[in-house]
Each structure stands twice: as structure tokens, then as C-alpha cells.
Amino acid sequence: AQTVTQSQPEMSVQEAETVTLSCTYDTSESNYYLFWYKQPPSRQMILVIRQEAYKQQNATENRFSVNFQKAAKSFSLKISDSQLGDTAMYFCAFMEPYGGATNKLIFGTGTLLAVQP
Amino acid sequence: DTEVTQTPKHLVMGMTNKKSLKCEQHMGHRAMYWYKQKAKKPPELMFVYSYEKLSINESVPSRFSPECPNSSLLNLHLHALQPEDSALYLCASSPQGGGGFTDTQYFGPGTRLTVL
């Protein structure tokens, strides 16, 4: 079964600095999809970025980028120029491709990021 | 527009009450989901509806009863809940429900449920 591991329960970063959140996963599939969601104290789960495993190019969305290392089964999230509004719980998630055994999102346990002024 | 709306935002109910949570999306998505989330934990999938049919039930107790009247609306009917059912209930939708990159799930803001 697929598993997702986030080894950093909590992290802290100064405003305007860069921070990297780690995520590793385990799967025997060759094609799959990876996501980072953030959940601020307001509770809403917001999609941050997504990556297709068959694409070697790392996804980027404004200040958010990923370092996808397929062989190492690693999918880290880099937040540049951190802002106070980035304070949130960040969840890494995995999904099989269409028609896979399951269409479920498999979540990691989350990393609570605090951006300090 | 990637908006999923949920009502109410907060709900307090006794163990003998019957209440319902509502979720709505107007993105033309054909799959809708209910998740339960405890504090500082990831969401746990409860139910999936795909093309208005229940496709996944994660062995959820019968005191939770989902309903999908049409492709835009998803309800969760609650009856005889226990205090341990207190949690944030999240709704999500996705284009198809079959998984994959294009089937990205978009979440609503959640309903904070407290069972007394």
C-alpha cells in the first residue's frame, strides 16, 4: 500500500526567508501524482502545487516550487520569500493515476509551518 | 472558479439530534467527497460519490448517511452521534472521481461539528 511520510511535525522560518518541507512516499507504481495542500488556521484546505511523476521538470507556482526526486521517492516543497500568510499546516498527498486500484488521496501527517515576523 | 461551499460553518448538536451538513459546487465536477478531520491530523476519507452514485464508503458508521441529490450538491445526514464524532468535516469535489492529475480535489472550508 502507498504511504506518505512527512518527518518534520513543526517548522519555523523568518519572514522573507526560504524554507523547505520534506515529503517521502512509497509506491510500486511508475506513474502517479503528488500534491501539496496548505491548511491555514482558517481551516480551508488549499491546493498549493501538483506534480505528475512522468514529468521530470519540477513544478513551480510563484513562490512555491518542488524538488521531485523520483528515484529517491522524495517530493519536497520550497517556499521562497516566506510571508506571514504562509503560516499553515502543509500536507503532502499522493494519488494513483486514473483507473488505478484506488482514486483516493493518501495524505502525510502534515508539517505545521510558522512564519515569524 | 474553484469554489466549494459548505454550510453551516459551525454546528453544535446533542447525541439525540438529527442534523445535516450541506456541500455545494458549481464547477461542473462529477465527483464529491466527505472527509473527517481531527485537530492537527490529516483528513480521513469517509465517502465518495462519482456521477451521483456512491463509489466509496470507508466503513463509516451508519449514524452518518450521505446523499447526493444532484451533481452539484452533497449532504451528510447526522443522527445519534457520539462525542468522539466531534471534528471538522470537509467536503471536496473533483472533475471525474477516477483519480489522476486532472482529478485534483478542491476542498470547501469545512463545518466544525461539536457533539455534546
mmCIF file with all atom_site columns, N, CA, C and O in Angstrom, chain B residues 58-78:
data_model
loop_
_atom_site.group_PDB
_atom_site.id
_atom_site.type_symbol
_atom_site.label_atom_id
_atom_site.label_alt_id
_atom_site.label_comp_id
_atom_site.label_asym_id
_atom_site.label_entity_id
_atom_site.label_seq_id
_atom_site.pdbx_PDB_ins_code
_atom_site.Cartn_x
_atom_site.Cartn_y
_atom_site.Cartn_z
_atom_site.occupancy
_atom_site.B_iso_or_equiv
_atom_site.pdbx_formal_charge
_atom_site.auth_seq_id
_atom_site.auth_comp_id
_atom_site.auth_asym_id
_atom_site.auth_atom_id
_atom_site.pdbx_PDB_model_num
ATOM 1  N N  . GLU B 1 58 ? -15.961 4.279  3.334  1.00 0.00 ? 58 GLU B N  1
ATOM 2  C CA . GLU B 1 58 ? -14.831 3.774  4.108  1.00 0.00 ? 58 GLU B CA 1
ATOM 3  C C  . GLU B 1 58 ? -15.271 3.200  5.446  1.00 0.00 ? 58 GLU B C  1
ATOM 4  O O  . GLU B 1 58 ? -14.783 3.600  6.503  1.00 0.00 ? 58 GLU B O  1
ATOM 5  N N  . SER B 1 59 ? -16.228 2.292  5.381  1.00 0.00 ? 59 SER B N  1
ATOM 6  C CA . SER B 1 59 ? -16.714 1.623  6.603  1.00 0.00 ? 59 SER B CA 1
ATOM 7  C C  . SER B 1 59 ? -17.134 2.629  7.673  1.00 0.00 ? 59 SER B C  1
ATOM 8  O O  . SER B 1 59 ? -16.801 2.475  8.856  1.00 0.00 ? 59 SER B O  1
ATOM 9  N N  . VAL B 1 60 ? -17.855 3.624  7.238  1.00 0.00 ? 60 VAL B N  1
ATOM 10 C CA . VAL B 1 60 ? -18.299 4.678  8.153  1.00 0.00 ? 60 VAL B CA 1
ATOM 11 C C  . VAL B 1 60 ? -19.548 4.188  8.896  1.00 0.00 ? 60 VAL B C  1
ATOM 12 O O  . VAL B 1 60 ? -20.421 3.559  8.299  1.00 0.00 ? 60 VAL B O  1
ATOM 13 N N  . PRO B 1 61 ? -19.652 4.474  10.207 1.00 0.00 ? 61 PRO B N  1
ATOM 14 C CA . PRO B 1 61 ? -20.851 4.046  10.962 1.00 0.00 ? 61 PRO B CA 1
ATOM 15 C C  . PRO B 1 61 ? -22.130 4.581  10.336 1.00 0.00 ? 61 PRO B C  1
ATOM 16 O O  . PRO B 1 61 ? -22.144 5.679  9.749  1.00 0.00 ? 61 PRO B O  1
ATOM 17 N N  . SER B 1 62 ? -23.199 3.845  10.504 1.00 0.00 ? 62 SER B N  1
ATOM 18 C CA . SER B 1 62 ? -24.468 4.187  9.850  1.00 0.00 ? 62 SER B CA 1
ATOM 19 C C  . SER B 1 62 ? -25.101 5.451  10.407 1.00 0.00 ? 62 SER B C  1
ATOM 20 O O  . SER B 1 62 ? -26.068 5.963  9.824  1.00 0.00 ? 62 SER B O  1
ATOM 21 N N  . ARG B 1 63 ? -24.580 5.977  11.511 1.00 0.00 ? 63 ARG B N  1
ATOM 22 C CA . ARG B 1 63 ? -25.113 7.235  12.032 1.00 0.00 ? 63 ARG B CA 1
ATOM 23 C C  . ARG B 1 63 ? -24.737 8.411  11.117 1.00 0.00 ? 63 ARG B C  1
ATOM 24 O O  . ARG B 1 63 ? -25.256 9.506  11.251 1.00 0.00 ? 63 ARG B O  1
ATOM 25 N N  . PHE B 1 64 ? -23.838 8.154  10.160 1.00 0.00 ? 64 PHE B N  1
ATOM 26 C CA . PHE B 1 64 ? -23.523 9.117  9.103  1.00 0.00 ? 64 PHE B CA 1
ATOM 27 C C  . PHE B 1 64 ? -24.159 8.595  7.803  1.00 0.00 ? 64 PHE B C  1
ATOM 28 O O  . PHE B 1 64 ? -23.848 7.484  7.361  1.00 0.00 ? 64 PHE B O  1
ATOM 29 N N  . SER B 1 65 ? -24.997 9.409  7.185  1.00 0.00 ? 65 SER B N  1
ATOM 30 C CA . SER B 1 65 ? -25.686 8.970  5.980  1.00 0.00 ? 65 SER B CA 1
ATOM 31 C C  . SER B 1 65 ? -25.501 10.009 4.879  1.00 0.00 ? 65 SER B C  1
ATOM 32 O O  . SER B 1 65 ? -26.047 11.108 4.963  1.00 0.00 ? 65 SER B O  1
ATOM 33 N N  . PRO B 1 66 ? -24.753 9.677  3.822  1.00 0.00 ? 66 PRO B N  1
ATOM 34 C CA . PRO B 1 66 ? -24.549 10.646 2.746  1.00 0.00 ? 66 PRO B CA 1
ATOM 35 C C  . PRO B 1 66 ? -25.698 10.606 1.741  1.00 0.00 ? 66 PRO B C  1
ATOM 36 O O  . PRO B 1 66 ? -26.410 9.606  1.613  1.00 0.00 ? 66 PRO B O  1
ATOM 37 N N  . GLU B 1 67 ? -25.822 11.725 1.043  1.00 0.00 ? 67 GLU B N  1
ATOM 38 C CA . GLU B 1 67 ? -26.843 11.825 -0.003 1.00 0.00 ? 67 GLU B CA 1
ATOM 39 C C  . GLU B 1 67 ? -26.341 12.757 -1.082 1.00 0.00 ? 67 GLU B C  1
ATOM 40 O O  . GLU B 1 67 ? -25.779 13.817 -0.770 1.00 0.00 ? 67 GLU B O  1
ATOM 41 N N  . CYS B 1 68 ? -26.535 12.391 -2.323 1.00 0.00 ? 68 CYS B N  1
ATOM 42 C CA . CYS B 1 68 ? -26.108 13.235 -3.443 1.00 0.00 ? 68 CYS B CA 1
ATOM 43 C C  . CYS B 1 68 ? -27.317 13.465 -4.353 1.00 0.00 ? 68 CYS B C  1
ATOM 44 O O  . CYS B 1 68 ? -27.527 12.719 -5.315 1.00 0.00 ? 68 CYS B O  1
ATOM 45 N N  . PRO B 1 69 ? -28.122 14.489 -4.077 1.00 0.00 ? 69 PRO B N  1
ATOM 46 C CA . PRO B 1 69 ? -29.355 14.715 -4.843 1.00 0.00 ? 69 PRO B CA 1
ATOM 47 C C  . PRO B 1 69 ? -29.096 15.053 -6.315 1.00 0.00 ? 69 PRO B C  1
ATOM 48 O O  . PRO B 1 69 ? -29.908 14.713 -7.178 1.00 0.00 ? 69 PRO B O  1
ATOM 49 N N  . ASN B 1 70 ? -27.991 15.745 -6.584 1.00 0.00 ? 70 ASN B N  1
ATOM 50 C CA . ASN B 1 70 ? -27.607 16.040 -7.963 1.00 0.00 ? 70 ASN B CA 1
ATOM 51 C C  . ASN B 1 70 ? -26.105 16.271 -8.003 1.00 0.00 ? 70 ASN B C  1
ATOM 52 O O  . ASN B 1 70 ? -25.441 16.243 -6.961 1.00 0.00 ? 70 ASN B O  1
ATOM 53 N N  . SER B 1 71 ? -25.579 16.506 -9.161 1.00 0.00 ? 71 SER B N  1
ATOM 54 C CA . SER B 1 71 ? -24.122 16.544 -9.311 1.00 0.00 ? 71 SER B CA 1
ATOM 55 C C  . SER B 1 71 ? -23.475 17.740 -8.626 1.00 0.00 ? 71 SER B C  1
ATOM 56 O O  . SER B 1 71 ? -22.265 17.774 -8.460 1.00 0.00 ? 71 SER B O  1
ATOM 57 N N  . SER B 1 72 ? -24.273 18.726 -8.214 1.00 0.00 ? 72 SER B N  1
ATOM 58 C CA . SER B 1 72 ? -23.719 19.915 -7.585 1.00 0.00 ? 72 SER B CA 1
ATOM 59 C C  . SER B 1 72 ? -23.839 19.907 -6.068 1.00 0.00 ? 72 SER B C  1
ATOM 60 O O  . SER B 1 72 ? -23.246 20.745 -5.399 1.00 0.00 ? 72 SER B O  1
ATOM 61 N N  . LEU B 1 73 ? -24.591 18.990 -5.537 1.00 0.00 ? 73 LEU B N  1
ATOM 62 C CA . LEU B 1 73 ? -24.966 19.053 -4.131 1.00 0.00 ? 73 LEU B CA 1
ATOM 63 C C  . LEU B 1 73 ? -24.654 17.733 -3.421 1.00 0.00 ? 73 LEU B C  1
ATOM 64 O O  . LEU B 1 73 ? -24.910 16.652 -3.954 1.00 0.00 ? 73 LEU B O  1
ATOM 65 N N  . LEU B 1 74 ? -24.111 17.868 -2.229 1.00 0.00 ? 74 LEU B N  1
ATOM 66 C CA . LEU B 1 74 ? -23.801 16.699 -1.409 1.00 0.00 ? 74 LEU B CA 1
ATOM 67 C C  . LEU B 1 74 ? -24.212 17.002 0.015  1.00 0.00 ? 74 LEU B C  1
ATOM 68 O O  . LEU B 1 74 ? -23.886 18.050 0.554  1.00 0.00 ? 74 LEU B O  1
ATOM 69 N N  . ASN B 1 75 ? -24.962 16.090 0.614  1.00 0.00 ? 75 ASN B N  1
ATOM 70 C CA . ASN B 1 75 ? -25.391 16.242 2.000  1.00 0.00 ? 75 ASN B CA 1
ATOM 71 C C  . ASN B 1 75 ? -24.796 15.137 2.854  1.00 0.00 ? 75 ASN B C  1
ATOM 72 O O  . ASN B 1 75 ? -24.477 14.047 2.370  1.00 0.00 ? 75 ASN B O  1
ATOM 73 N N  . LEU B 1 76 ? -24.654 15.437 4.138  1.00 0.00 ? 76 LEU B N  1
ATOM 74 C CA . LEU B 1 76 ? -24.277 14.418 5.105  1.00 0.00 ? 76 LEU B CA 1
ATOM 75 C C  . LEU B 1 76 ? -25.261 14.513 6.254  1.00 0.00 ? 76 LEU B C  1
ATOM 76 O O  . LEU B 1 76 ? -25.280 15.496 6.989  1.00 0.00 ? 76 LEU B O  1
ATOM 77 N N  . HIS B 1 77 ? -26.100 13.485 6.392  1.00 0.00 ? 77 HIS B N  1
ATOM 78 C CA . HIS B 1 77 ? -27.114 13.458 7.426  1.00 0.00 ? 77 HIS B CA 1
ATOM 79 C C  . HIS B 1 77 ? -26.535 12.791 8.673  1.00 0.00 ? 77 HIS B C  1
ATOM 80 O O  . HIS B 1 77 ? -25.890 11.736 8.586  1.00 0.00 ? 77 HIS B O  1
ATOM 81 N N  . LEU B 1 78 ? -26.789 13.439 9.806  1.00 0.00 ? 78 LEU B N  1
ATOM 82 C CA . LEU B 1 78 ? -26.201 13.018 11.070 1.00 0.00 ? 78 LEU B CA 1
ATOM 83 C C  . LEU B 1 78 ? -27.297 12.630 12.050 1.00 0.00 ? 78 LEU B C  1
ATOM 84 O O  . LEU B 1 78 ? -28.288 13.369 12.202 1.00 0.00 ? 78 LEU B O  1
#
